[in-house]
CSV table of C-alpha atoms in Angstrom, one decimal:
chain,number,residue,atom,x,y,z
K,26,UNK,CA,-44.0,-179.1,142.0
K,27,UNK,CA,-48.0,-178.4,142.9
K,28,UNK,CA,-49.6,-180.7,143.9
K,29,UNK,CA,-53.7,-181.5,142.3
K,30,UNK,CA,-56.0,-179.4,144.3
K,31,UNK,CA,-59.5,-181.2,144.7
K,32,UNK,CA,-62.2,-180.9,141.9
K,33,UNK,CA,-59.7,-179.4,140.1
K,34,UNK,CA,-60.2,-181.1,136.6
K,35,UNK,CA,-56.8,-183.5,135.8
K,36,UNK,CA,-56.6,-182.0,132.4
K,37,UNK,CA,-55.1,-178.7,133.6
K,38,UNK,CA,-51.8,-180.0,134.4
K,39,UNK,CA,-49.1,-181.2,132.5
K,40,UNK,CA,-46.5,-183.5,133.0
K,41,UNK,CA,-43.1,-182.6,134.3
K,42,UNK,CA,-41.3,-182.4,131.0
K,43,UNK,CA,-44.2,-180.4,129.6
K,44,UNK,CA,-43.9,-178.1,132.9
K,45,UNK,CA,-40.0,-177.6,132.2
K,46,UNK,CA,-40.8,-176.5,128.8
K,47,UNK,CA,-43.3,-174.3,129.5
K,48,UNK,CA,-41.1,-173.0,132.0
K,49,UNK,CA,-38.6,-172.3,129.7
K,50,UNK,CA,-41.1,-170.5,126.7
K,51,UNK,CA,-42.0,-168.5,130.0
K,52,UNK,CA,-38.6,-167.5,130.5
K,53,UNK,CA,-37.6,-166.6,126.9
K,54,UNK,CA,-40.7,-164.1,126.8
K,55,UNK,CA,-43.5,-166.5,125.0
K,56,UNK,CA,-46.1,-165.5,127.3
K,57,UNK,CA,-44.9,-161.6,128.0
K,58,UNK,CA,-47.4,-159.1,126.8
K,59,UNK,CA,-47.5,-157.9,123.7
K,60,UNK,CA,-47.6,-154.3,122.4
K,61,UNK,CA,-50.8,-153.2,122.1
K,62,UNK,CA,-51.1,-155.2,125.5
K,63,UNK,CA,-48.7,-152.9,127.0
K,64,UNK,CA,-50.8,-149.8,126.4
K,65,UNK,CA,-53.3,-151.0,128.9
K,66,UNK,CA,-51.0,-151.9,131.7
K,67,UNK,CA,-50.0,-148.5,131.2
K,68,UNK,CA,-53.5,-147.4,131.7
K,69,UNK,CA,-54.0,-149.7,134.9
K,70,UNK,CA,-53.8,-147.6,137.4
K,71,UNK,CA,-55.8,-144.9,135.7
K,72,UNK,CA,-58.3,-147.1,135.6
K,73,UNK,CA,-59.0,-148.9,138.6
K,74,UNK,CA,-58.8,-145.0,140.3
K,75,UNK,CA,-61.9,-144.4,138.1
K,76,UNK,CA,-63.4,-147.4,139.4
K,77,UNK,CA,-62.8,-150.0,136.4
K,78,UNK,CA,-60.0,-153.3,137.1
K,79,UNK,CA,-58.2,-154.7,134.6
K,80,UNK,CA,-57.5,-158.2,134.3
K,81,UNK,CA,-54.4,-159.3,136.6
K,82,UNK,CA,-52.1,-159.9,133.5
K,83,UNK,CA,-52.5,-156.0,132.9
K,84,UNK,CA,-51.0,-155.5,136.8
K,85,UNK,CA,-48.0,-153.6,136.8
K,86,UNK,CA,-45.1,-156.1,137.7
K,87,UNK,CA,-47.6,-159.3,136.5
K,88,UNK,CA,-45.7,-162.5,137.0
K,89,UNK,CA,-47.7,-165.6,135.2
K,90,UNK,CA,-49.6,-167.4,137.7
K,91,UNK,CA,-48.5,-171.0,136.1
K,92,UNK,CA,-44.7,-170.5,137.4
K,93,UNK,CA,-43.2,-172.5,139.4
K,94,UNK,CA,-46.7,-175.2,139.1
K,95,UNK,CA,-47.2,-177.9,136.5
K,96,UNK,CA,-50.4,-176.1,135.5
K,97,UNK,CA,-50.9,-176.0,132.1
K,98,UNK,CA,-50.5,-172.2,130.5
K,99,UNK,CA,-53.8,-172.6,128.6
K,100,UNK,CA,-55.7,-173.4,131.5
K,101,UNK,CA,-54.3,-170.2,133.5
K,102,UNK,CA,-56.8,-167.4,133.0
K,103,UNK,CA,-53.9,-164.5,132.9
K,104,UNK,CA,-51.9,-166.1,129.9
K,105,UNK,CA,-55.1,-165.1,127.7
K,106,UNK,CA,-54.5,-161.8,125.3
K,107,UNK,CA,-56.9,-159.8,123.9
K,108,UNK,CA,-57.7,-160.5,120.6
K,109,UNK,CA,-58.3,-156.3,119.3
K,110,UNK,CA,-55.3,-154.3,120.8
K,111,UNK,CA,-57.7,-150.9,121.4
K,112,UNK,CA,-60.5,-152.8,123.0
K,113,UNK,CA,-60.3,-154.6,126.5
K,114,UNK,CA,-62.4,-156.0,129.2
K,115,UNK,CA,-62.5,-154.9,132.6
K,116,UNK,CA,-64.7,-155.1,135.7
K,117,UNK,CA,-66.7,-152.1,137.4
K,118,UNK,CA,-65.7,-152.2,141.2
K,119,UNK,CA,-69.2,-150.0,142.2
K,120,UNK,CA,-70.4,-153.7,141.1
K,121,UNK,CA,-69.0,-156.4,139.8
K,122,UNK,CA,-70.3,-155.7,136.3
K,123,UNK,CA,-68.0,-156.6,133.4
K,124,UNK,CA,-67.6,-153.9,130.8
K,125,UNK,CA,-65.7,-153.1,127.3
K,126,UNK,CA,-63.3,-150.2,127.5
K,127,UNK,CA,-62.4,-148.9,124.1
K,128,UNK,CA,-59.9,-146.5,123.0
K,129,UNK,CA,-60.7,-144.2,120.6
K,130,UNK,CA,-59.4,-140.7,118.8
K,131,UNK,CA,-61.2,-137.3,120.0
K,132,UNK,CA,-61.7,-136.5,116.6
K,133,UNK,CA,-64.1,-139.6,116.1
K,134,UNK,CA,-68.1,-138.9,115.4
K,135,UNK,CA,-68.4,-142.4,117.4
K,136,UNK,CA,-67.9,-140.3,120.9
K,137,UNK,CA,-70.7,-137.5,120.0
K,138,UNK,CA,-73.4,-140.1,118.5
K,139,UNK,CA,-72.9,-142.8,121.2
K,140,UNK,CA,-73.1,-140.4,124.1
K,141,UNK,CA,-76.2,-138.8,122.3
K,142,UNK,CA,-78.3,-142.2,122.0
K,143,UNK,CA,-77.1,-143.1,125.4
K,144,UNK,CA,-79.2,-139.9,126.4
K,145,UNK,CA,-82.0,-141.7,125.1
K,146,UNK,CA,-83.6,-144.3,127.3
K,147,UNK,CA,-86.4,-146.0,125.2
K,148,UNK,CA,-86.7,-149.4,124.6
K,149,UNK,CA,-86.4,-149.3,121.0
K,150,UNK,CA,-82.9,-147.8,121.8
K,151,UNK,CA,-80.5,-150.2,120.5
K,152,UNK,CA,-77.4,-148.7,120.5
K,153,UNK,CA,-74.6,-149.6,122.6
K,154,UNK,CA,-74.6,-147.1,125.7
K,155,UNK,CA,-71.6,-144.9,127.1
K,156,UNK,CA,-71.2,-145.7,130.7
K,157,UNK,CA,-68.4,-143.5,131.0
K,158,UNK,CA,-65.8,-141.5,129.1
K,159,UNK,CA,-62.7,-140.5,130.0
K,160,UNK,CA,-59.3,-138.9,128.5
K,161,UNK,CA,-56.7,-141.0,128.2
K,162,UNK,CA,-54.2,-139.8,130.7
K,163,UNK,CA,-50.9,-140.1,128.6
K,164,UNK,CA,-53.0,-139.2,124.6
K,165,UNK,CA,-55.1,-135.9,124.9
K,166,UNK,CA,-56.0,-136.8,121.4
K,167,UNK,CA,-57.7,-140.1,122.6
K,168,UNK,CA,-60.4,-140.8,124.9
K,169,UNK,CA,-61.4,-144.1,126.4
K,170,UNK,CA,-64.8,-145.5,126.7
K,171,UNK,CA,-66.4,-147.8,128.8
K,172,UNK,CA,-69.2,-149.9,127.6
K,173,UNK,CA,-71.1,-152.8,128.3
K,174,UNK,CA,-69.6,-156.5,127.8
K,175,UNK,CA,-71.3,-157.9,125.1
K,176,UNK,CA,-70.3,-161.1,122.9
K,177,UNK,CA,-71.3,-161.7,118.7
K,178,UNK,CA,-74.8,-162.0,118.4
K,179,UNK,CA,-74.6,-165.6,117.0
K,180,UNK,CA,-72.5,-167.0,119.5
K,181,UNK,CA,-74.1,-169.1,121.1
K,182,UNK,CA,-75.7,-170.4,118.1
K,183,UNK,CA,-79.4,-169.8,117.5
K,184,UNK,CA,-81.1,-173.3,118.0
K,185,UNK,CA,-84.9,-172.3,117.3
K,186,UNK,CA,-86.6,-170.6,114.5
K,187,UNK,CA,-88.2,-168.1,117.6
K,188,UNK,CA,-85.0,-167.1,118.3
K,189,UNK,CA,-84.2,-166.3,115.0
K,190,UNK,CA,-87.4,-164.2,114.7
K,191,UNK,CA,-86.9,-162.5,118.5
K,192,UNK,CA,-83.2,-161.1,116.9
K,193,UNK,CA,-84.7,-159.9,113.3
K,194,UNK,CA,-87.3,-158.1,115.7
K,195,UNK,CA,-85.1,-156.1,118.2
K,196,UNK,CA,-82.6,-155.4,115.0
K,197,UNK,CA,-85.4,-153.8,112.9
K,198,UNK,CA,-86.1,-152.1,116.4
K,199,UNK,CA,-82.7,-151.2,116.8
K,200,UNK,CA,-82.6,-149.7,113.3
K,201,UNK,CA,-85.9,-147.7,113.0
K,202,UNK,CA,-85.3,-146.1,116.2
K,203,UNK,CA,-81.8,-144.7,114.6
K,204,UNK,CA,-83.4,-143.6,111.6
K,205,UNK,CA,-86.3,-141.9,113.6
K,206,UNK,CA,-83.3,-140.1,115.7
K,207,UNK,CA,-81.5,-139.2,112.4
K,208,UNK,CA,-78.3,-141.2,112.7
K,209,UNK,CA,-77.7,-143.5,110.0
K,210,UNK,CA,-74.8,-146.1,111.5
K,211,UNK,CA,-73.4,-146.7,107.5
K,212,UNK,CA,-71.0,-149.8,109.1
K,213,UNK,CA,-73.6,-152.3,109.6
K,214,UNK,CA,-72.4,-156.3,109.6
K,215,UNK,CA,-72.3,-159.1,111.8
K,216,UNK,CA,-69.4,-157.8,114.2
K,217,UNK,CA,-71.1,-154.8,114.7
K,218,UNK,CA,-74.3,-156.1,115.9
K,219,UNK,CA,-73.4,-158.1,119.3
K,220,UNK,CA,-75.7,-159.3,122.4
K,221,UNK,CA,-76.2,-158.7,126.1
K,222,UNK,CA,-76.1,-162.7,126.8
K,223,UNK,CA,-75.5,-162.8,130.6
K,224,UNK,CA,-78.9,-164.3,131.1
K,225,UNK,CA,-77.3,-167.4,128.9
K,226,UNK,CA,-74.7,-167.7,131.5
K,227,UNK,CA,-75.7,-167.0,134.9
K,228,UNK,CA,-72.3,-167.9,136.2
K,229,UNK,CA,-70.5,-165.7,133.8
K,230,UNK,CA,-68.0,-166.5,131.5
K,231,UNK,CA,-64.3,-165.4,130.4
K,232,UNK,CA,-64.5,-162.3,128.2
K,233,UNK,CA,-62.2,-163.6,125.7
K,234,UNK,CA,-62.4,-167.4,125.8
K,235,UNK,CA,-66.5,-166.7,126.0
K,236,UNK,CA,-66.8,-170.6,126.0
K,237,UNK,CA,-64.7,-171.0,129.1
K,238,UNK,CA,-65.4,-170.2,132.9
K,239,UNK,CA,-63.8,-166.9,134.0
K,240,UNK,CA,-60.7,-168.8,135.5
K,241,UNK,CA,-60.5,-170.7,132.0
K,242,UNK,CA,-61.0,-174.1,133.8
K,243,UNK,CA,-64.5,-175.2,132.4
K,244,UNK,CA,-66.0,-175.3,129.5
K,245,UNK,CA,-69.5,-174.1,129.7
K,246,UNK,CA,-73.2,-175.1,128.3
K,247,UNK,CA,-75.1,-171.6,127.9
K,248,UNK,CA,-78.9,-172.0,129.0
K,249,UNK,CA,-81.1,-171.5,126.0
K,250,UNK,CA,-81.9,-168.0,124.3
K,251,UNK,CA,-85.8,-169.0,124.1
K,252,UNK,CA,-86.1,-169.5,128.1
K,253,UNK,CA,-83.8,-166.2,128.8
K,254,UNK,CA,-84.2,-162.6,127.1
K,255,UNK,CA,-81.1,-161.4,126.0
K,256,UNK,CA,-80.9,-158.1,124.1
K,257,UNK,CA,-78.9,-157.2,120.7
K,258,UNK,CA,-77.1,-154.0,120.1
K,259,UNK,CA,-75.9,-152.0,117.2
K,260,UNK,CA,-72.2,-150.9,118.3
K,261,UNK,CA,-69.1,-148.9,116.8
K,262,UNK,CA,-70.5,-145.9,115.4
K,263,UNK,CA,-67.6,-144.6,114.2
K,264,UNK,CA,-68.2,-144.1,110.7
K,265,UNK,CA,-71.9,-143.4,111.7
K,266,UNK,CA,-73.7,-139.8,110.8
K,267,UNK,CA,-76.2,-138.0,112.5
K,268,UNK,CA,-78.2,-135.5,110.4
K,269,UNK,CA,-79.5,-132.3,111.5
K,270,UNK,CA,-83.4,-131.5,111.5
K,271,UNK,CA,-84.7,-131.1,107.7
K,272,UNK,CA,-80.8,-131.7,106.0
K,273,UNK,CA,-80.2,-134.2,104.0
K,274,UNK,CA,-79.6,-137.9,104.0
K,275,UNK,CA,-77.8,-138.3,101.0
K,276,UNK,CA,-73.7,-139.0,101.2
K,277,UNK,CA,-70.4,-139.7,99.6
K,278,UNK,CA,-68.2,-143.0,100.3
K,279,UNK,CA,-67.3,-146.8,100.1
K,280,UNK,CA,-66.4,-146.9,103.9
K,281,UNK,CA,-68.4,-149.4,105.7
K,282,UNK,CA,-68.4,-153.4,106.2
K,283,UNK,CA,-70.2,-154.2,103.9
K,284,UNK,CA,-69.5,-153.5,100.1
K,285,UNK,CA,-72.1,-155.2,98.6
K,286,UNK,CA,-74.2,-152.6,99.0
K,287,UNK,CA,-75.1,-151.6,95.4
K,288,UNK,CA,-75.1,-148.4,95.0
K,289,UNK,CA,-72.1,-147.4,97.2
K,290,UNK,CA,-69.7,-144.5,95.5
K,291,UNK,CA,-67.5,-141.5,96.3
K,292,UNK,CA,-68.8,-139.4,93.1
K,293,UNK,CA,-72.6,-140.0,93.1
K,294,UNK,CA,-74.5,-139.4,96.6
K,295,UNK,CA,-76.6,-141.9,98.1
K,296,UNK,CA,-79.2,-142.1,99.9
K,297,UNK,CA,-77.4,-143.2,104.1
K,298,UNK,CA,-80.5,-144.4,105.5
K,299,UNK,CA,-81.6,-147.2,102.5
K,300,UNK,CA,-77.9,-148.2,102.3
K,301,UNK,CA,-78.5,-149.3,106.2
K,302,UNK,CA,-81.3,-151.0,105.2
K,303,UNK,CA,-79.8,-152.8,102.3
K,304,UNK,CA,-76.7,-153.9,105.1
K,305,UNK,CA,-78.6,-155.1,107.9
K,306,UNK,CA,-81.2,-157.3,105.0
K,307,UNK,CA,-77.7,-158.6,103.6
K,308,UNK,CA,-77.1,-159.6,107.2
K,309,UNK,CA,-79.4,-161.5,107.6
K,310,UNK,CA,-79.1,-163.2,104.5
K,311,UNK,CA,-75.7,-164.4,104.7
K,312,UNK,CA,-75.9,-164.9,108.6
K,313,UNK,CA,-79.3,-166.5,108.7
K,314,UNK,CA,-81.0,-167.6,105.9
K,315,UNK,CA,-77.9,-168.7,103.8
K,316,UNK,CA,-76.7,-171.0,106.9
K,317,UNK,CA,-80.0,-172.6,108.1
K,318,UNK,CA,-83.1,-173.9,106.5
K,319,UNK,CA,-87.0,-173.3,107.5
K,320,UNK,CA,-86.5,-169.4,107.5
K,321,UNK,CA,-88.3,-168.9,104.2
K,322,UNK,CA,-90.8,-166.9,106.4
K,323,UNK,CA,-88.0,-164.0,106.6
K,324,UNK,CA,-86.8,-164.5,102.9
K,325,UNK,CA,-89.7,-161.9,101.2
K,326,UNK,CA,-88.8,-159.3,103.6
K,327,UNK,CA,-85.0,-159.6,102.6
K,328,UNK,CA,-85.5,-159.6,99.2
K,329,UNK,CA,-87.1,-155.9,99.4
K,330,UNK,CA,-84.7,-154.8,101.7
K,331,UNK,CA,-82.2,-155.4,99.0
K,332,UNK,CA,-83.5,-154.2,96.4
K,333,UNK,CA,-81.0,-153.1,93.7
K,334,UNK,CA,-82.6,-149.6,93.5
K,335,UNK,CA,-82.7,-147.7,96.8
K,336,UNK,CA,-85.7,-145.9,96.0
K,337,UNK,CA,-87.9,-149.3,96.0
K,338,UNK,CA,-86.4,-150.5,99.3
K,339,UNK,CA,-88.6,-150.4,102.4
K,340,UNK,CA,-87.6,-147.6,105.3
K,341,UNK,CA,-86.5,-149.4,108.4
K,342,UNK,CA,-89.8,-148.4,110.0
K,343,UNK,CA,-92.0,-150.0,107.0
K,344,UNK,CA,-89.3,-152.8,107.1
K,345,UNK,CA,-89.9,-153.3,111.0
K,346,UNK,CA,-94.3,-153.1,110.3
K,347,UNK,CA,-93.9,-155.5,107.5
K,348,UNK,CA,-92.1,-157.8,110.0
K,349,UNK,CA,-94.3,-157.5,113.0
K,350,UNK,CA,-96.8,-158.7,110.0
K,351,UNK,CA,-95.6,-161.6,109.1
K,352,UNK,CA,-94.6,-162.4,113.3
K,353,UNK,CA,-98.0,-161.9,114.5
K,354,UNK,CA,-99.2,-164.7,111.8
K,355,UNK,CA,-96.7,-167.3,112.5
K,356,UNK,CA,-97.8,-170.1,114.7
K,357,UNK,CA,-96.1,-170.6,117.8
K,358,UNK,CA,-95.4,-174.4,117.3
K,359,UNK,CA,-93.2,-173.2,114.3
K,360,UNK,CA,-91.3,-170.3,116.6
K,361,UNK,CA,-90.4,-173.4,118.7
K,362,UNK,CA,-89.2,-175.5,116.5
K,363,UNK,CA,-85.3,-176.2,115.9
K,364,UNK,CA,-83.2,-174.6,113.4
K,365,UNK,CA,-81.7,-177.1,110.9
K,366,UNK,CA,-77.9,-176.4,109.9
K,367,UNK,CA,-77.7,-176.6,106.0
K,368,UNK,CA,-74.4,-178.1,106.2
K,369,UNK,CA,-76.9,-180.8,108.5
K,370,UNK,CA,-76.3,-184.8,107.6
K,371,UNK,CA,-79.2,-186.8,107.2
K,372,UNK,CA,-78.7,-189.1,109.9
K,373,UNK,CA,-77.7,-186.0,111.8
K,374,UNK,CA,-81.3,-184.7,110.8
K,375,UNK,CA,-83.2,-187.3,111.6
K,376,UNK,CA,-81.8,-187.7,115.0
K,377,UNK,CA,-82.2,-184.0,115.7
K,378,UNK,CA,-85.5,-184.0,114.7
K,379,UNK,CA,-86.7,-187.2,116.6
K,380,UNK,CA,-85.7,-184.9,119.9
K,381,UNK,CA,-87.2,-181.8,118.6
K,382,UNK,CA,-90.5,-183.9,118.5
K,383,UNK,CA,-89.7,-185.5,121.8
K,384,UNK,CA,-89.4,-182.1,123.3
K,385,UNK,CA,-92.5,-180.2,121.5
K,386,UNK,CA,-94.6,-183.1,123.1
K,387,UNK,CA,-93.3,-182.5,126.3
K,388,UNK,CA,-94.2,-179.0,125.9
K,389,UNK,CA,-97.8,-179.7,125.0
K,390,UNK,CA,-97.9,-181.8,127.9
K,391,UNK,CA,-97.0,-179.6,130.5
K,392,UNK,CA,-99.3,-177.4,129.2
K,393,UNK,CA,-102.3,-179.5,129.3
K,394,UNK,CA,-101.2,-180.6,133.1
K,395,UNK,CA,-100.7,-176.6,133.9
């Protein structure tokens, strides 16, 4: 059996029984990849020819790194699937850079829009770019598109109020700059809103188990989202429209995340641009101000982005002004100060907010000394 490498944390290693039955799950086909896992290995070579490499469990001929070892299979990076079967990570050779590659039908609107906003390069631009597209070389009828990594947009958590604000910004950003460009994305909801957060882990991180190092080994501590910029991103625009010049914005349908949105219907037209307004104010409520207190600041402007009647919501670009109003007039102490988890004990508060204060004083400090 292997012997314990140095530094190599204890925990990753199991005892020989445990080994022996691993061994034998291994064996019978526990760990073998699944369906929808097999498409990709099929794709392998493909891909690492245009320059993109798979994960070694998607290796043609993989054998799991954990035989023959008392390693634990949890704590082997190539016994982790991925969790949506037309979506996988991969890394760009050119350099190093990790990406999302997602397989998708010909036929979808989501290859058209996406390449046209990736056209764009403004920094209002929001939308998810197209690094590359290719034609999936045993499905004409699909093509496969590479993307940037990018993980939900509340994981990590938000721990300040600031940060909070900084992602309301950039969304309202995000969203007035797809109205101005006449695409209204019509699936807006919390997994289709997700965050460039590599500046929160400068070492990187697994792109499934984002918690864990890229071999799996370590658990990580992300640095904090108010001392590194990260960047949010609408994605998916597959049930997304793009208008031409003058036509109009009104449409048919229940599609779409979210089905709270009021006036949704396949007999009476709606207006696509308010509904995206309504989604992305609902967003925030359920996401934000339903999970954490001191963001009354926020609450007005959700309130008239969900208006009942489409007609008295704001646009997203009145939305985003009405936001940068209420930013400009909130004092910075309160942008630094934590966010307080409603499901948050008392004693849990109190100890919380005795560091909070500890660390706003050390922050006036250093300021007076700079």
């Amino acid at each position: 059996m292997e012997s314990h490498p140095p530094r190599v944390p204890h925990y990753i290693f199991v005892s020989q029984e445990a080994a022996e039955r691993y061994a034998k799950d291994t064996d019978g086909g526990f760990y073998d990849l699944l369906e929808a896992e097999t498409y990709w290995r099929d794709r392998y070579a493909f891909l690492q020819e245009s320059g993109y490499v798979l994960r070694p469990r998607y290796r043609p001929g993989w054998k799991p790194s954990w035989t023959g070892t008392n390693r634990d299979p949890m704590f082997c990076e190539d016994s982790i699937i991925i969790p949506i079967p037309h979506i996988i990570d991969a890394t760009r050779q050119a350099d190093g850079r990790v990406v999302t590659i997602k397989s998708t039908r010909n036929d979808s609107r989501e290859i058209s829009i996406a390449r046209h906003l990736s056209q764009i390069h403004q920094p209002e631009n929001h939308a998810v770019p197209i690094l590359d597209v290719f034609t999936d070389p045993f499905d004409a009828t699909l093509s496969l598109l590479v993307m940037p990594y990018l993980r939900p947009f509340n994981d990590p958590e938000f721990c300040t109020i600031g940060e909070v604000m900084d992602f309301v910004r950039q969304t309202l950003e995000g969203l007035s700059f797809l109205h101005k460009q006449r695409v209204a994305h019509r699936d807006i909801g919390a997994a289709n809103v997700m965050m460039d957060g590599r500046a929160l882990y400068p070492e990187g991180h697994h792109p499934v188990r984002r918690k864990w190092s890229t071999d799996a080994i370590h658990e990580l501590r992300p640095l904090s989202r108010t001392n590194c910029a990260v960047r949010y991103y609408f994605i998916d625009f597959g049930l997304s429209r793009m208008f031409e010049e003058g036509e109009s914005t009104l449409v048919l349908g229940r599609t779409g995340r979210d089905k709270q949105i009021p006036e949704l219907s396949s007999d009476v037209p709606y207006d696509a641009y308010r509904a995206d307004v309504f989604a992305l104010g609902n967003l925030y409520y359920k996401e934000l101000v339903s999970k954490y207190h001191g963001l009354e600041v926020i609450q007005p402007l959700i309130n008239m982005m969900k208006w009942k009647v489409p007609a008295q919501r704001p646009t997203a670009e009145a939305a985003e002004r009405i936001f940068d109003s209420m930013y400009s007039r909130t004092d910075e102490s309160m942008l630094r100060w934590r966010l307080r988890s409603r499901e948050e004990s008392t004693s849990e508060r109190v100890v919380y907010d005795t560091v909070a204060v500890a660390r706003e004083g050390i922050y006036q400090l250093k300021r007076l000394i700079s």
